[in-house]
Short mmCIF file of C-alpha atoms in Angstrom, two decimals:
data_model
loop_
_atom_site.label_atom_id
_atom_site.label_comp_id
_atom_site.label_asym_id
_atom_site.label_seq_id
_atom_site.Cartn_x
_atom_site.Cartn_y
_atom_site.Cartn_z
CA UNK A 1 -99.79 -41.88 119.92
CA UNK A 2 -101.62 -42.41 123.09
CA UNK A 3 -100.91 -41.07 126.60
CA UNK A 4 -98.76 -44.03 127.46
CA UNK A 5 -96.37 -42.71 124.27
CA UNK A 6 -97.09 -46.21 122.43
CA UNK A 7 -98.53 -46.67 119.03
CA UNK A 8 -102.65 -47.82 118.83
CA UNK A 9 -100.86 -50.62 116.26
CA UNK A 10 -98.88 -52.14 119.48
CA UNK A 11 -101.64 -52.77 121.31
CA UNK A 12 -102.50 -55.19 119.19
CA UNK A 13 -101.27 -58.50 120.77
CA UNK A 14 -99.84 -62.02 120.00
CA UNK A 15 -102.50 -63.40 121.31
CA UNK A 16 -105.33 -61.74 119.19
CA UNK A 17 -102.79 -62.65 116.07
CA UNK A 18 -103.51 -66.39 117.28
CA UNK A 19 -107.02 -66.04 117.74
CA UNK A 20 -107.25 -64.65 114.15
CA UNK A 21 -105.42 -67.66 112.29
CA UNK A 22 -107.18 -69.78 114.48
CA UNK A 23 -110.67 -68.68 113.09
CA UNK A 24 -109.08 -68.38 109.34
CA UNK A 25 -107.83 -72.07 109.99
CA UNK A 26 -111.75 -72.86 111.67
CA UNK A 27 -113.30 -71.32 108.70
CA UNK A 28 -111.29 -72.86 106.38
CA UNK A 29 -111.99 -76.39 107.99
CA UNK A 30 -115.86 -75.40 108.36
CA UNK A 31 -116.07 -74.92 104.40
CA UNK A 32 -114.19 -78.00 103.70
CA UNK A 33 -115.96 -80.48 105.55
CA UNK A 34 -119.47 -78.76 104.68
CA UNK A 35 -118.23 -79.41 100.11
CA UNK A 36 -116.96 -82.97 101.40
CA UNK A 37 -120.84 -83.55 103.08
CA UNK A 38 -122.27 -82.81 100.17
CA UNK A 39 -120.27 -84.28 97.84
CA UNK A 40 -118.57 -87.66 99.46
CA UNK A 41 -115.53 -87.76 97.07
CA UNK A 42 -114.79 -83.91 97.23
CA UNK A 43 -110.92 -84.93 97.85
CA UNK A 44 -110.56 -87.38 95.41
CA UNK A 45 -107.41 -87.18 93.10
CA UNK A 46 -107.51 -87.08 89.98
CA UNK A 47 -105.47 -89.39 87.39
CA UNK A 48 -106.97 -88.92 83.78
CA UNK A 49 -109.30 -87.46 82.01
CA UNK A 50 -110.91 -87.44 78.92
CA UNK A 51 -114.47 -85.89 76.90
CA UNK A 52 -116.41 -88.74 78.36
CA UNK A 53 -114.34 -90.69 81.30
CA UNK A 54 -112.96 -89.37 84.67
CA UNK A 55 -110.47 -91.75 86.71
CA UNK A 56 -109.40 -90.74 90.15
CA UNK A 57 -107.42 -92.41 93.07
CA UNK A 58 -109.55 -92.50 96.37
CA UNK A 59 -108.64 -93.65 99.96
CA UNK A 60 -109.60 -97.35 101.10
CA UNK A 61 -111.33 -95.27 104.16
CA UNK A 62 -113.76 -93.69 101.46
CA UNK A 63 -115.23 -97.33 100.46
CA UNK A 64 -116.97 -98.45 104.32
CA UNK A 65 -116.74 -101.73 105.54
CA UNK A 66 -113.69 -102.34 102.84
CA UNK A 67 -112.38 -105.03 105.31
CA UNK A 68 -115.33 -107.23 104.65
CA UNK A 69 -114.00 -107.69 101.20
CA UNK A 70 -111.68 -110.43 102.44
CA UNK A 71 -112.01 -113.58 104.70
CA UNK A 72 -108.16 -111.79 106.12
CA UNK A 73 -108.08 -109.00 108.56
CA UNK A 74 -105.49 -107.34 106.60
CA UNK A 75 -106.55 -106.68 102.97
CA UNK A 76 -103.62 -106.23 100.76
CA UNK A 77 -103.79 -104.65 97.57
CA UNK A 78 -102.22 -105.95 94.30
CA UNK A 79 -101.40 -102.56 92.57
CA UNK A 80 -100.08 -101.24 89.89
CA UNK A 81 -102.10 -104.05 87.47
CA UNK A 82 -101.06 -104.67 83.52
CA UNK A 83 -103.62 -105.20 81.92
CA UNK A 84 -103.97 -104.34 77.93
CA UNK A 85 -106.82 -103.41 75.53
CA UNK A 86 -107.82 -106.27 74.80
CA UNK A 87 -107.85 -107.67 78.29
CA UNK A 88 -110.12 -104.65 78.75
CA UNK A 89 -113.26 -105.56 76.80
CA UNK A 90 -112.69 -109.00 77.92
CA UNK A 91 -113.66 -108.00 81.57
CA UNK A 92 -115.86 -105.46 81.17
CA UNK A 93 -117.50 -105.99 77.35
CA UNK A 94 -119.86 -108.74 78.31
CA UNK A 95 -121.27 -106.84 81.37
CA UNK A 96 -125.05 -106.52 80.75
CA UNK A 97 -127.03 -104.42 83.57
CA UNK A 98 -131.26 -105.33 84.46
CA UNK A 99 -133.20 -102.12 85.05
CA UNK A 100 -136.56 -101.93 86.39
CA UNK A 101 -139.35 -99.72 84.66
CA UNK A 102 -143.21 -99.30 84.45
CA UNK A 103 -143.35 -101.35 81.60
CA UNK A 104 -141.43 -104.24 83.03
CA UNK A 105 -137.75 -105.08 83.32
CA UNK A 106 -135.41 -103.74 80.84
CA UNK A 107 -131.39 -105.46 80.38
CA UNK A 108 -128.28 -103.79 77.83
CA UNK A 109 -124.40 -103.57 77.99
CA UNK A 110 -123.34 -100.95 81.29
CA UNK A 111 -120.98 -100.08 78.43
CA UNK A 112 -122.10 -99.14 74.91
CA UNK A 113 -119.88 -99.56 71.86
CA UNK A 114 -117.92 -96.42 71.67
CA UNK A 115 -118.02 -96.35 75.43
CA UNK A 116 -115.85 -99.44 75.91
CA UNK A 117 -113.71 -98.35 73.31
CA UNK A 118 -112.67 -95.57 75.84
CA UNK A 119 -112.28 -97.64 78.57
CA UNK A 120 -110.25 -99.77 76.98
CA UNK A 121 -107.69 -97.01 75.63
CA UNK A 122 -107.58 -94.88 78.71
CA UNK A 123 -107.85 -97.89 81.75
CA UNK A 124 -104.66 -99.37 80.94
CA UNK A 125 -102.69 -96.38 81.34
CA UNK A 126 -104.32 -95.94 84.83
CA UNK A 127 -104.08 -99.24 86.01
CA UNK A 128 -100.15 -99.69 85.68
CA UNK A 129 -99.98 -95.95 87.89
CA UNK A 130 -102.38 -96.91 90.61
CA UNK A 131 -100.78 -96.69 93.72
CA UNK A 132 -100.85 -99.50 96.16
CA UNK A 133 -102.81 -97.94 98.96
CA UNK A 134 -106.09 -96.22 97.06
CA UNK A 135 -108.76 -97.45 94.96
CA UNK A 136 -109.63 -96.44 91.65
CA UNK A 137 -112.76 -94.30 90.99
CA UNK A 138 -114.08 -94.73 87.18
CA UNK A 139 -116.54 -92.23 86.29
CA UNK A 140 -117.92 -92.49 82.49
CA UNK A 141 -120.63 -90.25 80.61
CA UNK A 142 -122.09 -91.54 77.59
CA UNK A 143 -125.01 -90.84 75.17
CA UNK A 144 -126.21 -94.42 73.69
CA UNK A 145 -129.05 -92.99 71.59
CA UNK A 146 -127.38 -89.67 70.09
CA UNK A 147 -130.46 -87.81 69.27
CA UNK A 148 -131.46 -84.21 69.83
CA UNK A 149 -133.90 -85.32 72.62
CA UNK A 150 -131.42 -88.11 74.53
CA UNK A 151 -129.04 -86.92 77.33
CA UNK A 152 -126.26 -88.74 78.75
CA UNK A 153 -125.85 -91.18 81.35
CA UNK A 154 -123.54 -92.09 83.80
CA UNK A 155 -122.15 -94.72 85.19
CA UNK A 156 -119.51 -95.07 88.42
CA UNK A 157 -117.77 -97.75 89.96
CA UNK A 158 -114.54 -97.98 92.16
CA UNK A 159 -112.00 -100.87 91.24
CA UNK A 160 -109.14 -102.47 93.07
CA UNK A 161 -106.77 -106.05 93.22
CA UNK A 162 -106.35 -108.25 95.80
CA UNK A 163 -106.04 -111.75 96.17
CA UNK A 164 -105.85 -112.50 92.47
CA UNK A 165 -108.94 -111.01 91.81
CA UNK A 166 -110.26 -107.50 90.12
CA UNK A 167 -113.15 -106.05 91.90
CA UNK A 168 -115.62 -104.12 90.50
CA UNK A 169 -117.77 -102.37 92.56
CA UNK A 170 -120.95 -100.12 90.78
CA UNK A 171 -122.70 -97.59 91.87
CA UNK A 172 -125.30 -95.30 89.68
CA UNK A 173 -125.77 -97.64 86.43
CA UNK A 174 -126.08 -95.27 83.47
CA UNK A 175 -128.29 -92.48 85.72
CA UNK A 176 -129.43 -90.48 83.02
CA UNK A 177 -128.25 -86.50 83.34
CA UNK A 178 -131.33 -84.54 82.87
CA UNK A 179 -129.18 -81.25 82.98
CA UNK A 180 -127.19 -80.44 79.65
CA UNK A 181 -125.41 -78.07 81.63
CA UNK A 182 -124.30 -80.38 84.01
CA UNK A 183 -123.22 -82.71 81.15
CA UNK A 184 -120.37 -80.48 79.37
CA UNK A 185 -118.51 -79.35 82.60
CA UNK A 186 -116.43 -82.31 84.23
CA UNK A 187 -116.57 -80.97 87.86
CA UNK A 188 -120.41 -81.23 87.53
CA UNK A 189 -120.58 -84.55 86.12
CA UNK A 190 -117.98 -86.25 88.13
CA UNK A 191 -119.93 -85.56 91.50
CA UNK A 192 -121.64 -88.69 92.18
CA UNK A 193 -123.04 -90.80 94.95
CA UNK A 194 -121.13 -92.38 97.31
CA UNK A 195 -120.67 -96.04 96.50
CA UNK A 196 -120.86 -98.59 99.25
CA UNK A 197 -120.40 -102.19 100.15
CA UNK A 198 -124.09 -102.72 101.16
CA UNK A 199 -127.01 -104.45 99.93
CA UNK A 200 -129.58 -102.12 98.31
CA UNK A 201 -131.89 -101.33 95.43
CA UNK A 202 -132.37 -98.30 93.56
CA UNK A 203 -133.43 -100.02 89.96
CA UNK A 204 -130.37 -101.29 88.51
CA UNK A 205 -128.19 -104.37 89.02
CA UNK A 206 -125.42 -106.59 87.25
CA UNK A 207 -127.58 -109.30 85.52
CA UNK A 208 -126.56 -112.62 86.22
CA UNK A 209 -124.09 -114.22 83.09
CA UNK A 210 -121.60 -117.52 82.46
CA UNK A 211 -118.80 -115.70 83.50
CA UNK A 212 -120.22 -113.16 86.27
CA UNK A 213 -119.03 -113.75 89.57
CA UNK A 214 -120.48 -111.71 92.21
CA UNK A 215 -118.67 -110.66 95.67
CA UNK A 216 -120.61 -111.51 99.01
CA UNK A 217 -121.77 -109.26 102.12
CA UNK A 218 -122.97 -111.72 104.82
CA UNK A 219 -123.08 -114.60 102.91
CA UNK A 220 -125.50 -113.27 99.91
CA UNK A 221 -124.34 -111.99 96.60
CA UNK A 222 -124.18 -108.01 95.87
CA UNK A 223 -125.08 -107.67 92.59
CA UNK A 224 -123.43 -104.56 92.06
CA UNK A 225 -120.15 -106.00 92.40
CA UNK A 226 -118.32 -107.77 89.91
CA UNK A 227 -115.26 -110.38 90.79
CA UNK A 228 -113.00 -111.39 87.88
CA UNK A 229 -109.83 -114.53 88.53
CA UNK A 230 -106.66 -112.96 87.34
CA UNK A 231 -105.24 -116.27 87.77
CA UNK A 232 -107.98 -117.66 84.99
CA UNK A 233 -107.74 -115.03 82.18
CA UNK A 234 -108.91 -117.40 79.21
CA UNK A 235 -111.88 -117.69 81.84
CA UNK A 236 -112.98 -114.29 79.83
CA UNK A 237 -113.69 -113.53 76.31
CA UNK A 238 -115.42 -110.48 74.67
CA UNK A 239 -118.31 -111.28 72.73
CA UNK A 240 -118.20 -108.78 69.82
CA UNK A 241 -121.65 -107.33 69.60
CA UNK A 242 -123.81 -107.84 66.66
CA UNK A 243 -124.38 -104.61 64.45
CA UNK A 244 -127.46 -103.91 63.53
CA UNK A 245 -127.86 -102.43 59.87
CA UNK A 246 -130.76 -100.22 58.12
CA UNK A 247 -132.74 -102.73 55.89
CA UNK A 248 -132.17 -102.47 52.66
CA UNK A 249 -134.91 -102.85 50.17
CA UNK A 250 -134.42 -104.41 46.81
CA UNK A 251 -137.67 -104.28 44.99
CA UNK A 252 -140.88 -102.21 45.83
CA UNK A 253 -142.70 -105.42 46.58
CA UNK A 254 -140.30 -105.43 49.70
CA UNK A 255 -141.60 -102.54 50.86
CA UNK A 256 -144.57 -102.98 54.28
#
């Protein structure tokens, strides 16, 4: 008790109560906007998951410039979509990618064997629960060569529907993961790059194809997105890759 016959605890007024949730609340905001800088999809939802694919729902404001992706103001999107398995490898199992090395220009599937195997038995299942206001973030980590000295690689693109068309827009094409680490836990692997509607290079592209239809930012293709005509499905057909098999030797004069 003080002089005044009141309680030290009293003193303590509604207004300092306010000033302290208003710096828990500032704090809180602080820390949340400094994850989301680093990482530009720090909010993203998640829809399904498995050992080497990551799907989430993201906000049409995450993708800038989204309304240049129509010649109407108001882009609608057609969500949920049905699309099956096979409908699946149809779209994506031809994609080939170009990459630029020191040795010249290298070209292979975006998505290996196994890989599109995956995508084909999880995507369906996210497709027909997309809502009809986000976009759909596809995240997949893969290992092509399988050896004790490879590492995986990942690839990320955001999809969406409108206007009879699937969208496919790319960002890192199969980015190798230098850090194992990094590789086995999903909230490590899944932060990626943000992926934007702009013209730029950073060694990878969509190589050109019959059926590859590229969507256009000022008049000139991107190359890292992919347009597909709903309304022409037959348009579409997976090549089944060839297998390549160990030689096998049938007489020692066969032998180099």
């Amino acid at each position: 008790m003080n002089q005044f016959g009141k309680s030290p605890v009293m003193n303590f007024s509604l207004l300092d109560l306010m000033k302290g949730k208003a710096l828990r609340t500032s704090l809180i905001l602080f820390l949340a906007f400094s994850f989301s800088g680093c990482y530009p999809y720090f909010f993203k939802d998640r829809m399904f998951r498995s050992e080497g694919m990551g799907f989430f729902t993201i906000d049409v404001s995450d993708l800038p410039e989204f309304d240049k992706t129509s010649k109407n103001e108001d882009v609608k999107l057609e969500h949920p979509i049905q699309l099956d398995q096979a409908k699946i490898k149809d779209y994506f199992g031809n994609l080939r990618y170009s990459k630029r090395s020191s040795v010249g220009y290298f070209s292979d599937f975006v998505f290996s064997d196994h890989e599109l195997d995956l995508l084909a038995r999880d995507l369906p299942y996210t497709l027909k629960n997309l809502p009809n206001d986000k976009l759909l973030l596809i995240i997949s980590k893969y290992d092509d060569t399988q050896s004790v000295i490879s590492f995986d690689e990942v690839t990320s693109c955001v999809l969406w529907a409108g206007e009879g068309k699937i969208n496919i827009l790319f960002g890192r094409i199969k980015r190798e993961l230098v850090d194992r680490e990094a590789a086995l836990d999903f909230s490590r692997w899944t932060r990626i790059e943000k992926i934007r509607l702009a013209h730029g290079y950073d060694g990878t592209e969509i190589a050109e194809g019959e059926n590859v239809d590229f969507g256009q930012i000022d008049g000139l293709p991107l190359r890292k997105w992919v347009v597909f005509d709903l309304k022409n499905p037959s348009k579409y057909k997976f090549t089944p890759r060839k297998q390549y098999q160990p030689v096998k030797l049938t007489d020692e004069n066969d032998r180099p």
